Amino acid sequence: MGEFLGLPFDASAHGPLIDRMIILVHWLMLVLFTGWGSYFVYVLLRFRRSRNAKADYRGVRNHASSYLEGVVAVIEAVLLIGFAIPLWSMRVNDIPPETDATVVRMVAEQFAWNVHYPGPDGVFGKTDISLISPENPLGLDRNDPAAKDDIVTINQLNLPVGKPVIIHLSSKDVIHSLNLPLFRVKQDAIPGQSIRVWFTPTVTTADIQHTMARKFAVPSGKVPDELASLVTLADYTGKDGQVVLAKGASLTDDVLPALRDAGIVEVVLAPETPTEIACAQLCGLGHFRMRGFVTVQTAEEYKAWVADQEAQISQ
Ligand SMILES: [Cu+2]
């Protein structure tokens, strides 16, 4: 339903509830807009100047409009008490226990997202403002035993699928806003505050790519811009078995002749990074480049990623 109405792909457990709320509110607004709009047009015609109509200064004597207003108020109350408040309470109060969740810290800064994982020991190492440097954007104190296994990434959030994620969100400088559109998450990052946000990713980024993939005819001239940002999900091989266009590559002008020679007339392309992190608060001149990536992986892939990061730290 959400996608049919132009809402982005839903990749979190609570996403459909947010979408339902958006859809219900829009239905009410549509009814109010057409109702009031047609009443306005009716009044314009009924009391138009050429008709020389005289308004009755005592006004309406029945209560039809009051009943109508009452109905609108009741619908609004149902939306608020029946849907909005329970959803808000679930998002803000019912945070799952940290033992069952992937817990990360995210510290926004002009103009990047610093991600801090506690590592296998589950304890965040100490951070200190005096240790902050371009190489150590979080000021992590690697001498602290709890910090030894901590993983720090910039603009990259890896998460395992199907497990709640709790983000402790803060900011180093100005107000930013963590926006994960496909996960229906948006939360301001405020200096001096650590705010918890949580969600459960339900689909891996690879599966989202496959869902978003579409067939495109191999262009006869140049590759249009809208295709240049997409990537393939499989290898395309020529008649000799050589890979003409590799998995994960984009279409480029120079690969087109090889594709045609191989008799490939259409390719399946998908967005390279469908799950992005955006900053939803105009935070300065570089706001536009505060772009990060979420990679939702299977539990095994995530474990392998953590192991790989750990190996890099110990080097
Ligand atoms: Cu920002």
PDB file of C-alpha atoms and ligand atoms in Angstrom:
ATOM      1  CA  MET A   1       0.000   0.000   0.000  1.00  0.00           C
ATOM      2  CA  GLY A   2       2.800   2.404   1.018  1.00  0.00           C
ATOM      3  CA  GLU A   3       4.806   1.765  -2.128  1.00  0.00           C
ATOM      4  CA  PHE A   4       1.682   2.132  -4.226  1.00  0.00           C
ATOM      5  CA  LEU A   5       1.264   5.631  -2.757  1.00  0.00           C
ATOM      6  CA  GLY A   6       4.869   6.564  -3.505  1.00  0.00           C
ATOM      7  CA  LEU A   7       6.317   5.960  -0.048  1.00  0.00           C
ATOM      8  CA  PRO A   8       9.842   4.528   0.000  1.00  0.00           C
ATOM      9  CA  PHE A   9      10.535   0.826   0.496  1.00  0.00           C
ATOM     10  CA  ASP A  10       9.848  -0.370   4.047  1.00  0.00           C
ATOM     11  CA  ALA A  11      12.866  -2.015   5.648  1.00  0.00           C
ATOM     12  CA  SER A  12      12.039  -1.933   9.366  1.00  0.00           C
ATOM     13  CA  ALA A  13       9.539  -3.721  11.603  1.00  0.00           C
ATOM     14  CA  HIS A  14       7.725  -0.545  12.688  1.00  0.00           C
ATOM     15  CA  GLY A  15       7.776   1.015   9.187  1.00  0.00           C
ATOM     16  CA  PRO A  16       4.275  -0.161   8.158  1.00  0.00           C
ATOM     17  CA  LEU A  17       2.805   1.436  11.327  1.00  0.00           C
ATOM     18  CA  ILE A  18       4.350   4.815  10.470  1.00  0.00           C
ATOM     19  CA  ASP A  19       3.102   4.460   6.894  1.00  0.00           C
ATOM     20  CA  ARG A  20      -0.421   3.607   8.082  1.00  0.00           C
ATOM     21  CA  MET A  21      -0.417   6.770  10.214  1.00  0.00           C
ATOM     22  CA  ILE A  22       0.757   8.888   7.273  1.00  0.00           C
ATOM     23  CA  ILE A  23      -1.928   7.351   5.033  1.00  0.00           C
ATOM     24  CA  LEU A  24      -4.749   7.832   7.576  1.00  0.00           C
ATOM     25  CA  VAL A  25      -3.823  11.479   8.167  1.00  0.00           C
ATOM     26  CA  HIS A  26      -3.715  12.084   4.421  1.00  0.00           C
ATOM     27  CA  TRP A  27      -7.178  10.534   3.938  1.00  0.00           C
ATOM     28  CA  LEU A  28      -8.569  12.872   6.598  1.00  0.00           C
ATOM     29  CA  MET A  29      -6.821  15.847   4.971  1.00  0.00           C
ATOM     30  CA  LEU A  30      -8.219  14.852   1.554  1.00  0.00           C
ATOM     31  CA  VAL A  31     -11.762  14.732   2.928  1.00  0.00           C
ATOM     32  CA  LEU A  32     -11.337  18.076   4.741  1.00  0.00           C
ATOM     33  CA  PHE A  33      -9.707  19.709   1.726  1.00  0.00           C
ATOM     34  CA  THR A  34     -12.411  18.650  -0.734  1.00  0.00           C
ATOM     35  CA  GLY A  35     -15.154  19.384   1.818  1.00  0.00           C
ATOM     36  CA  TRP A  36     -14.004  22.880   2.689  1.00  0.00           C
ATOM     37  CA  GLY A  37     -12.899  23.588  -0.886  1.00  0.00           C
ATOM     38  CA  SER A  38     -16.302  22.768  -2.360  1.00  0.00           C
ATOM     39  CA  TYR A  39     -18.070  24.726   0.389  1.00  0.00           C
ATOM     40  CA  PHE A  40     -15.874  27.735  -0.450  1.00  0.00           C
ATOM     41  CA  VAL A  41     -16.769  27.462  -4.159  1.00  0.00           C
ATOM     42  CA  TYR A  42     -20.462  27.125  -3.252  1.00  0.00           C
ATOM     43  CA  VAL A  43     -20.310  30.303  -1.144  1.00  0.00           C
ATOM     44  CA  LEU A  44     -18.500  32.206  -3.908  1.00  0.00           C
ATOM     45  CA  LEU A  45     -21.319  31.359  -6.341  1.00  0.00           C
ATOM     46  CA  ARG A  46     -24.209  31.715  -3.896  1.00  0.00           C
ATOM     47  CA  PHE A  47     -23.194  35.189  -2.705  1.00  0.00           C
ATOM     48  CA  ARG A  48     -21.607  36.477  -5.885  1.00  0.00           C
ATOM     49  CA  ARG A  49     -21.965  40.215  -6.504  1.00  0.00           C
ATOM     50  CA  SER A  50     -24.003  39.988  -9.730  1.00  0.00           C
ATOM     51  CA  ARG A  51     -26.670  38.003  -7.918  1.00  0.00           C
ATOM     52  CA  ASN A  52     -27.013  40.879  -5.473  1.00  0.00           C
ATOM     53  CA  ALA A  53     -27.585  38.372  -2.701  1.00  0.00           C
ATOM     54  CA  LYS A  54     -28.215  39.668   0.785  1.00  0.00           C
ATOM     55  CA  ALA A  55     -26.529  37.741   3.579  1.00  0.00           C
ATOM     56  CA  ASP A  56     -28.611  37.056   6.638  1.00  0.00           C
ATOM     57  CA  TYR A  57     -26.879  38.922   9.463  1.00  0.00           C
ATOM     58  CA  ARG A  58     -28.238  36.528  12.095  1.00  0.00           C
ATOM     59  CA  GLY A  59     -26.416  33.693  10.372  1.00  0.00           C
ATOM     60  CA  VAL A  60     -27.282  30.012  10.263  1.00  0.00           C
ATOM     61  CA  ARG A  61     -29.923  28.817  12.698  1.00  0.00           C
ATOM     62  CA  ASN A  62     -29.418  25.052  12.482  1.00  0.00           C
ATOM     63  CA  HIS A  63     -26.556  23.112  13.988  1.00  0.00           C
ATOM     64  CA  ALA A  64     -25.434  21.161  10.912  1.00  0.00           C
ATOM     65  CA  SER A  65     -21.982  22.752  10.833  1.00  0.00           C
ATOM     66  CA  SER A  66     -21.451  22.174  14.568  1.00  0.00           C
ATOM     67  CA  TYR A  67     -22.196  18.457  14.126  1.00  0.00           C
ATOM     68  CA  LEU A  68     -19.776  18.374  11.209  1.00  0.00           C
ATOM     69  CA  GLU A  69     -17.072  20.057  13.288  1.00  0.00           C
ATOM     70  CA  GLY A  70     -17.805  17.556  16.068  1.00  0.00           C
ATOM     71  CA  VAL A  71     -17.316  14.622  13.678  1.00  0.00           C
ATOM     72  CA  VAL A  72     -13.992  16.062  12.470  1.00  0.00           C
ATOM     73  CA  ALA A  73     -12.837  16.539  16.077  1.00  0.00           C
ATOM     74  CA  VAL A  74     -13.803  12.931  16.924  1.00  0.00           C
ATOM     75  CA  ILE A  75     -11.873  11.581  13.909  1.00  0.00           C
ATOM     76  CA  GLU A  76      -8.844  13.660  14.924  1.00  0.00           C
ATOM     77  CA  ALA A  77      -9.097  12.392  18.500  1.00  0.00           C
ATOM     78  CA  VAL A  78      -9.253   8.784  17.254  1.00  0.00           C
ATOM     79  CA  LEU A  79      -6.145   9.361  15.117  1.00  0.00           C
ATOM     80  CA  LEU A  80      -4.312  10.938  18.022  1.00  0.00           C
ATOM     81  CA  ILE A  81      -5.377   8.683  20.897  1.00  0.00           C
ATOM     82  CA  GLY A  82      -5.949   5.478  18.951  1.00  0.00           C
ATOM     83  CA  PHE A  83      -2.964   5.550  16.610  1.00  0.00           C
ATOM     84  CA  ALA A  84      -0.416   8.326  17.136  1.00  0.00           C
ATOM     85  CA  ILE A  85       0.104   8.169  20.912  1.00  0.00           C
ATOM     86  CA  PRO A  86       0.453   4.326  21.102  1.00  0.00           C
ATOM     87  CA  LEU A  87       2.911   4.408  18.183  1.00  0.00           C
ATOM     88  CA  TRP A  88       4.906   7.229  19.759  1.00  0.00           C
ATOM     89  CA  SER A  89       4.976   5.433  23.101  1.00  0.00           C
ATOM     90  CA  MET A  90       6.207   2.236  21.414  1.00  0.00           C
ATOM     91  CA  ARG A  91       8.981   4.119  19.607  1.00  0.00           C
ATOM     92  CA  VAL A  92      10.117   6.140  22.611  1.00  0.00           C
ATOM     93  CA  ASN A  93       9.373   4.048  25.708  1.00  0.00           C
ATOM     94  CA  ASP A  94       9.389   0.397  24.651  1.00  0.00           C
ATOM     95  CA  ILE A  95      13.089   0.227  23.878  1.00  0.00           C
ATOM     96  CA  PRO A  96      14.190  -3.437  23.872  1.00  0.00           C
ATOM     97  CA  PRO A  97      16.877  -4.556  26.347  1.00  0.00           C
ATOM     98  CA  GLU A  98      20.421  -3.858  25.157  1.00  0.00           C
ATOM     99  CA  THR A  99      21.366  -7.517  25.665  1.00  0.00           C
ATOM    100  CA  ASP A 100      19.066  -8.508  22.770  1.00  0.00           C
ATOM    101  CA  ALA A 101      20.116  -5.690  20.470  1.00  0.00           C
ATOM    102  CA  THR A 102      22.932  -4.388  18.308  1.00  0.00           C
ATOM    103  CA  VAL A 103      24.063  -1.327  20.244  1.00  0.00           C
ATOM    104  CA  VAL A 104      26.024   1.479  18.600  1.00  0.00           C
ATOM    105  CA  ARG A 105      26.901   5.084  19.326  1.00  0.00           C
ATOM    106  CA  MET A 106      26.559   7.570  16.518  1.00  0.00           C
ATOM    107  CA  VAL A 107      28.184  10.952  16.853  1.00  0.00           C
ATOM    108  CA  ALA A 108      27.337  13.463  14.165  1.00  0.00           C
ATOM    109  CA  GLU A 109      29.746  16.216  13.221  1.00  0.00           C
ATOM    110  CA  GLN A 110      30.130  18.768  10.446  1.00  0.00           C
ATOM    111  CA  PHE A 111      29.975  16.854   8.070  1.00  0.00           C
ATOM    112  CA  ALA A 112      30.116  13.161   8.822  1.00  0.00           C
ATOM    113  CA  TRP A 113      28.589  10.348  10.857  1.00  0.00           C
ATOM    114  CA  ASN A 114      30.977   8.679  13.303  1.00  0.00           C
ATOM    115  CA  VAL A 115      29.862   5.205  14.283  1.00  0.00           C
ATOM    116  CA  HIS A 116      31.204   3.532  17.415  1.00  0.00           C
ATOM    117  CA  TYR A 117      30.689  -0.193  18.105  1.00  0.00           C
ATOM    118  CA  PRO A 118      31.539  -1.574  21.557  1.00  0.00           C
ATOM    119  CA  GLY A 119      33.153  -4.661  19.979  1.00  0.00           C
ATOM    120  CA  PRO A 120      32.803  -8.265  21.228  1.00  0.00           C
ATOM    121  CA  ASP A 121      33.092  -7.252  24.926  1.00  0.00           C
ATOM    122  CA  GLY A 122      29.903  -5.196  24.577  1.00  0.00           C
ATOM    123  CA  VAL A 123      31.415  -2.257  26.490  1.00  0.00           C
ATOM    124  CA  PHE A 124      32.095   1.114  24.892  1.00  0.00           C
ATOM    125  CA  GLY A 125      35.642   2.264  25.552  1.00  0.00           C
ATOM    126  CA  LYS A 126      36.348   5.650  27.121  1.00  0.00           C
ATOM    127  CA  THR A 127      36.382   8.688  24.907  1.00  0.00           C
ATOM    128  CA  ASP A 128      38.073  11.976  25.690  1.00  0.00           C
ATOM    129  CA  ILE A 129      37.726  15.323  23.944  1.00  0.00           C
ATOM    130  CA  SER A 130      41.477  15.969  24.257  1.00  0.00           C
ATOM    131  CA  LEU A 131      42.204  12.850  22.151  1.00  0.00           C
ATOM    132  CA  ILE A 132      40.064  13.979  19.213  1.00  0.00           C
ATOM    133  CA  SER A 133      42.101  14.251  16.010  1.00  0.00           C
ATOM    134  CA  PRO A 134      41.427  13.697  12.299  1.00  0.00           C
ATOM    135  CA  GLU A 135      42.540  10.054  12.766  1.00  0.00           C
ATOM    136  CA  ASN A 136      40.522   9.637  15.962  1.00  0.00           C
ATOM    137  CA  PRO A 137      37.302  11.578  15.389  1.00  0.00           C
ATOM    138  CA  LEU A 138      35.643  10.177  18.521  1.00  0.00           C
ATOM    139  CA  GLY A 139      38.634  10.723  20.814  1.00  0.00           C
ATOM    140  CA  LEU A 140      38.624   7.012  21.675  1.00  0.00           C
ATOM    141  CA  ASP A 141      41.189   6.108  24.335  1.00  0.00           C
ATOM    142  CA  ARG A 142      42.743   2.888  23.014  1.00  0.00           C
ATOM    143  CA  ASN A 143      44.631   2.489  26.320  1.00  0.00           C
ATOM    144  CA  ASP A 144      41.333   1.781  28.056  1.00  0.00           C
ATOM    145  CA  PRO A 145      40.900  -2.034  28.178  1.00  0.00           C
ATOM    146  CA  ALA A 146      37.239  -1.684  27.105  1.00  0.00           C
ATOM    147  CA  ALA A 147      38.320   0.337  24.048  1.00  0.00           C
ATOM    148  CA  LYS A 148      40.771  -2.242  22.706  1.00  0.00           C
ATOM    149  CA  ASP A 149      38.128  -4.075  20.629  1.00  0.00           C
ATOM    150  CA  ASP A 150      35.966  -1.045  19.751  1.00  0.00           C
ATOM    151  CA  ILE A 151      35.177  -0.532  16.083  1.00  0.00           C
ATOM    152  CA  VAL A 152      34.945   2.984  14.679  1.00  0.00           C
ATOM    153  CA  THR A 153      33.662   3.694  11.196  1.00  0.00           C
ATOM    154  CA  ILE A 154      32.850   6.863   9.324  1.00  0.00           C
ATOM    155  CA  ASN A 155      29.600   7.111   7.343  1.00  0.00           C
ATOM    156  CA  GLN A 156      29.151   3.364   7.420  1.00  0.00           C
ATOM    157  CA  LEU A 157      26.669   1.512   9.616  1.00  0.00           C
ATOM    158  CA  ASN A 158      26.669  -2.271   9.327  1.00  0.00           C
ATOM    159  CA  LEU A 159      23.801  -4.102  10.991  1.00  0.00           C
ATOM    160  CA  PRO A 160      22.577  -7.677  11.221  1.00  0.00           C
ATOM    161  CA  VAL A 161      19.056  -8.302   9.919  1.00  0.00           C
ATOM    162  CA  GLY A 162      16.129  -9.206  12.191  1.00  0.00           C
ATOM    163  CA  LYS A 163      17.710  -7.954  15.428  1.00  0.00           C
ATOM    164  CA  PRO A 164      16.758  -4.688  17.148  1.00  0.00           C
ATOM    165  CA  VAL A 165      19.275  -1.874  16.789  1.00  0.00           C
ATOM    166  CA  ILE A 166      19.712   0.724  19.519  1.00  0.00           C
ATOM    167  CA  ILE A 167      21.565   3.874  18.519  1.00  0.00           C
ATOM    168  CA  HIS A 168      22.859   6.285  21.149  1.00  0.00           C
ATOM    169  CA  LEU A 169      22.810   9.446  19.100  1.00  0.00           C
ATOM    170  CA  SER A 170      24.674  12.654  19.807  1.00  0.00           C
ATOM    171  CA  SER A 171      26.516  15.465  18.070  1.00  0.00           C
ATOM    172  CA  LYS A 172      29.948  17.074  18.416  1.00  0.00           C
ATOM    173  CA  ASP A 173      29.032  20.517  17.153  1.00  0.00           C
ATOM    174  CA  VAL A 174      25.642  21.681  15.867  1.00  0.00           C
ATOM    175  CA  ILE A 175      22.202  20.061  15.649  1.00  0.00           C
ATOM    176  CA  HIS A 176      22.115  17.350  12.989  1.00  0.00           C
ATOM    177  CA  SER A 177      19.349  14.863  12.288  1.00  0.00           C
ATOM    178  CA  LEU A 178      19.778  11.164  11.663  1.00  0.00           C
ATOM    179  CA  ASN A 179      17.511  10.228   8.797  1.00  0.00           C
ATOM    180  CA  LEU A 180      17.182   6.614   7.679  1.00  0.00           C
ATOM    181  CA  PRO A 181      14.264   6.920   5.243  1.00  0.00           C
ATOM    182  CA  LEU A 182      13.876   3.231   4.400  1.00  0.00           C
ATOM    183  CA  PHE A 183      13.810   2.366   8.108  1.00  0.00           C
ATOM    184  CA  ARG A 184      11.367   5.203   8.915  1.00  0.00           C
ATOM    185  CA  VAL A 185      13.796   6.660  11.469  1.00  0.00           C
ATOM    186  CA  LYS A 186      14.416  10.350  11.963  1.00  0.00           C
ATOM    187  CA  GLN A 187      15.906  11.808  15.124  1.00  0.00           C
ATOM    188  CA  ASP A 188      17.714  15.057  15.852  1.00  0.00           C
ATOM    189  CA  ALA A 189      21.291  14.727  17.119  1.00  0.00           C
ATOM    190  CA  ILE A 190      21.831  17.372  19.779  1.00  0.00           C
ATOM    191  CA  PRO A 191      25.178  18.410  21.268  1.00  0.00           C
ATOM    192  CA  GLY A 192      25.410  17.504  24.948  1.00  0.00           C
ATOM    193  CA  GLN A 193      22.619  14.938  24.744  1.00  0.00           C
ATOM    194  CA  SER A 194      22.642  11.224  24.073  1.00  0.00           C
ATOM    195  CA  ILE A 195      19.315  10.215  22.570  1.00  0.00           C
ATOM    196  CA  ARG A 196      18.283   6.619  22.047  1.00  0.00           C
ATOM    197  CA  VAL A 197      16.638   5.562  18.799  1.00  0.00           C
ATOM    198  CA  TRP A 198      15.784   2.007  17.919  1.00  0.00           C
ATOM    199  CA  PHE A 199      14.415  -0.044  15.059  1.00  0.00           C
ATOM    200  CA  THR A 200      14.567  -3.571  13.708  1.00  0.00           C
ATOM    201  CA  PRO A 201      15.795  -3.978  10.129  1.00  0.00           C
ATOM    202  CA  THR A 202      13.722  -6.690   8.446  1.00  0.00           C
ATOM    203  CA  VAL A 203      15.441  -7.018   5.064  1.00  0.00           C
ATOM    204  CA  THR A 204      19.089  -7.154   4.061  1.00  0.00           C
ATOM    205  CA  THR A 205      20.439  -4.425   1.795  1.00  0.00           C
ATOM    206  CA  ALA A 206      21.155  -7.101  -0.842  1.00  0.00           C
ATOM    207  CA  ASP A 207      17.501  -8.218  -0.781  1.00  0.00           C
ATOM    208  CA  ILE A 208      16.347  -4.600  -1.068  1.00  0.00           C
ATOM    209  CA  GLN A 209      18.602  -4.216  -4.112  1.00  0.00           C
ATOM    210  CA  HIS A 210      17.008  -7.296  -5.687  1.00  0.00           C
ATOM    211  CA  THR A 211      13.523  -5.934  -4.979  1.00  0.00           C
ATOM    212  CA  MET A 212      14.403  -2.573  -6.527  1.00  0.00           C
ATOM    213  CA  ALA A 213      16.175  -4.102  -9.536  1.00  0.00           C
ATOM    214  CA  ARG A 214      14.708  -3.381 -12.955  1.00  0.00           C
ATOM    215  CA  LYS A 215      15.479  -4.442 -16.503  1.00  0.00           C
ATOM    216  CA  PHE A 216      16.898  -1.786 -18.817  1.00  0.00           C
ATOM    217  CA  ALA A 217      17.612  -2.020 -22.526  1.00  0.00           C
ATOM    218  CA  VAL A 218      21.303  -1.541 -23.281  1.00  0.00           C
ATOM    219  CA  PRO A 219      21.407   2.095 -24.506  1.00  0.00           C
ATOM    220  CA  SER A 220      22.318   2.592 -28.158  1.00  0.00           C
ATOM    221  CA  GLY A 221      24.204   5.859 -27.634  1.00  0.00           C
ATOM    222  CA  LYS A 222      25.644   7.149 -24.366  1.00  0.00           C
ATOM    223  CA  VAL A 223      24.659   5.871 -20.929  1.00  0.00           C
ATOM    224  CA  PRO A 224      22.006   8.258 -19.530  1.00  0.00           C
ATOM    225  CA  ASP A 225      22.722   9.780 -16.100  1.00  0.00           C
ATOM    226  CA  GLU A 226      19.877   7.924 -14.406  1.00  0.00           C
ATOM    227  CA  LEU A 227      21.434   4.574 -15.342  1.00  0.00           C
ATOM    228  CA  ALA A 228      25.023   5.585 -14.534  1.00  0.00           C
ATOM    229  CA  SER A 229      24.339   5.532 -10.779  1.00  0.00           C
ATOM    230  CA  LEU A 230      22.905   1.983 -10.849  1.00  0.00           C
ATOM    231  CA  VAL A 231      24.838  -1.274 -10.572  1.00  0.00           C
ATOM    232  CA  THR A 232      24.450  -4.835 -11.858  1.00  0.00           C
ATOM    233  CA  LEU A 233      23.568  -7.702  -9.537  1.00  0.00           C
ATOM    234  CA  ALA A 234      25.260 -10.432 -11.586  1.00  0.00           C
ATOM    235  CA  ASP A 235      28.140 -10.975 -13.998  1.00  0.00           C
ATOM    236  CA  TYR A 236      27.410 -10.585 -17.715  1.00  0.00           C
ATOM    237  CA  THR A 237      29.599 -12.788 -19.849  1.00  0.00           C
ATOM    238  CA  GLY A 238      30.343 -12.693 -23.552  1.00  0.00           C
ATOM    239  CA  LYS A 239      30.246 -15.661 -25.945  1.00  0.00           C
ATOM    240  CA  ASP A 240      33.838 -16.555 -25.050  1.00  0.00           C
ATOM    241  CA  GLY A 241      32.917 -16.811 -21.382  1.00  0.00           C
ATOM    242  CA  GLN A 242      34.824 -13.626 -20.503  1.00  0.00           C
ATOM    243  CA  VAL A 243      33.091 -11.258 -18.083  1.00  0.00           C
ATOM    244  CA  VAL A 244      31.991  -8.198 -20.034  1.00  0.00           C
ATOM    245  CA  LEU A 245      30.228  -6.424 -17.194  1.00  0.00           C
ATOM    246  CA  ALA A 246      31.040  -7.560 -13.662  1.00  0.00           C
ATOM    247  CA  LYS A 247      28.621  -7.868 -10.767  1.00  0.00           C
ATOM    248  CA  GLY A 248      28.405  -4.591  -8.839  1.00  0.00           C
ATOM    249  CA  ALA A 249      29.675  -2.498 -11.766  1.00  0.00           C
ATOM    250  CA  SER A 250      27.901   0.422 -13.412  1.00  0.00           C
ATOM    251  CA  LEU A 251      27.151   0.786 -17.101  1.00  0.00           C
ATOM    252  CA  THR A 252      29.759   2.974 -18.790  1.00  0.00           C
ATOM    253  CA  ASP A 253      30.025   4.222 -22.365  1.00  0.00           C
ATOM    254  CA  ASP A 254      33.061   2.070 -23.124  1.00  0.00           C
ATOM    255  CA  VAL A 255      31.426  -1.188 -21.991  1.00  0.00           C
ATOM    256  CA  LEU A 256      28.441  -0.759 -24.346  1.00  0.00           C
ATOM    257  CA  PRO A 257      30.146  -2.076 -27.552  1.00  0.00           C
ATOM    258  CA  ALA A 258      31.313  -5.209 -25.706  1.00  0.00           C
ATOM    259  CA  LEU A 259      27.760  -5.829 -24.440  1.00  0.00           C
ATOM    260  CA  ARG A 260      26.351  -5.443 -27.965  1.00  0.00           C
ATOM    261  CA  ASP A 261      29.005  -7.778 -29.383  1.00  0.00           C
ATOM    262  CA  ALA A 262      28.053 -10.341 -26.763  1.00  0.00           C
ATOM    263  CA  GLY A 263      24.415 -10.076 -27.890  1.00  0.00           C
ATOM    264  CA  ILE A 264      23.270  -8.694 -24.530  1.00  0.00           C
ATOM    265  CA  VAL A 265      20.324  -6.386 -25.180  1.00  0.00           C
ATOM    266  CA  GLU A 266      19.125  -5.768 -21.669  1.00  0.00           C
ATOM    267  CA  VAL A 267      20.677  -5.606 -18.212  1.00  0.00           C
ATOM    268  CA  VAL A 268      19.217  -5.757 -14.721  1.00  0.00           C
ATOM    269  CA  LEU A 269      20.272  -2.743 -12.658  1.00  0.00           C
ATOM    270  CA  ALA A 270      19.601  -1.680  -9.071  1.00  0.00           C
ATOM    271  CA  PRO A 271      20.612   1.225  -6.809  1.00  0.00           C
ATOM    272  CA  GLU A 272      24.120   0.659  -5.439  1.00  0.00           C
ATOM    273  CA  THR A 273      23.311   1.851  -1.937  1.00  0.00           C
ATOM    274  CA  PRO A 274      19.539   1.819  -1.430  1.00  0.00           C
ATOM    275  CA  THR A 275      19.840   2.223   2.353  1.00  0.00           C
ATOM    276  CA  GLU A 276      21.441   5.577   3.009  1.00  0.00           C
ATOM    277  CA  ILE A 277      21.983   7.814   5.997  1.00  0.00           C
ATOM    278  CA  ALA A 278      21.040  11.417   5.408  1.00  0.00           C
ATOM    279  CA  CYS A 279      21.268  14.475   7.616  1.00  0.00           C
ATOM    280  CA  ALA A 280      17.796  15.998   7.877  1.00  0.00           C
ATOM    281  CA  GLN A 281      18.875  19.234   9.553  1.00  0.00           C
ATOM    282  CA  LEU A 282      20.507  22.023   7.548  1.00  0.00           C
ATOM    283  CA  CYS A 283      23.707  21.949   9.586  1.00  0.00           C
ATOM    284  CA  GLY A 284      26.129  24.080   7.564  1.00  0.00           C
ATOM    285  CA  LEU A 285      27.663  24.560   4.133  1.00  0.00           C
ATOM    286  CA  GLY A 286      28.719  20.924   3.815  1.00  0.00           C
ATOM    287  CA  HIS A 287      25.298  19.577   4.864  1.00  0.00           C
ATOM    288  CA  PHE A 288      24.800  18.005   1.425  1.00  0.00           C
ATOM    289  CA  ARG A 289      27.794  15.720   1.848  1.00  0.00           C
ATOM    290  CA  MET A 290      26.700  14.298   5.203  1.00  0.00           C
ATOM    291  CA  ARG A 291      25.790  11.118   3.421  1.00  0.00           C
ATOM    292  CA  GLY A 292      26.348   7.721   4.945  1.00  0.00           C
ATOM    293  CA  PHE A 293      25.438   4.146   4.202  1.00  0.00           C
ATOM    294  CA  VAL A 294      23.605   1.441   6.071  1.00  0.00           C
ATOM    295  CA  THR A 295      24.458  -2.124   5.138  1.00  0.00           C
ATOM    296  CA  VAL A 296      22.035  -4.656   6.565  1.00  0.00           C
ATOM    297  CA  GLN A 297      23.601  -8.098   6.432  1.00  0.00           C
ATOM    298  CA  THR A 298      22.716 -11.655   7.378  1.00  0.00           C
ATOM    299  CA  ALA A 299      23.933 -12.667  10.848  1.00  0.00           C
ATOM    300  CA  GLU A 300      26.880 -14.579   9.301  1.00  0.00           C
ATOM    301  CA  GLU A 301      27.895 -11.706   7.015  1.00  0.00           C
ATOM    302  CA  TYR A 302      27.735  -9.293   9.942  1.00  0.00           C
ATOM    303  CA  LYS A 303      29.868 -11.603  12.088  1.00  0.00           C
ATOM    304  CA  ALA A 304      32.425 -11.810   9.280  1.00  0.00           C
ATOM    305  CA  TRP A 305      32.409  -8.004   8.953  1.00  0.00           C
ATOM    306  CA  VAL A 306      33.014  -7.596  12.700  1.00  0.00           C
ATOM    307  CA  ALA A 307      35.839 -10.143  12.566  1.00  0.00           C
ATOM    308  CA  ASP A 308      37.385  -8.302   9.629  1.00  0.00           C
ATOM    309  CA  GLN A 309      37.209  -4.974  11.492  1.00  0.00           C
ATOM    310  CA  GLU A 310      38.736  -6.572  14.580  1.00  0.00           C
ATOM    311  CA  ALA A 311      41.586  -7.940  12.476  1.00  0.00           C
ATOM    312  CA  GLN A 312      42.266  -4.431  11.163  1.00  0.00           C
ATOM    313  CA  ILE A 313      42.390  -2.966  14.694  1.00  0.00           C
ATOM    314  CA  SER A 314      44.946  -5.514  15.937  1.00  0.00           C
ATOM    315  CA  GLN A 315      47.274  -4.840  12.997  1.00  0.00           C
TER     316      GLN A 315
HETATM  317 CU    CU B   1      24.243  17.512   9.522  1.00  0.00          CU
END
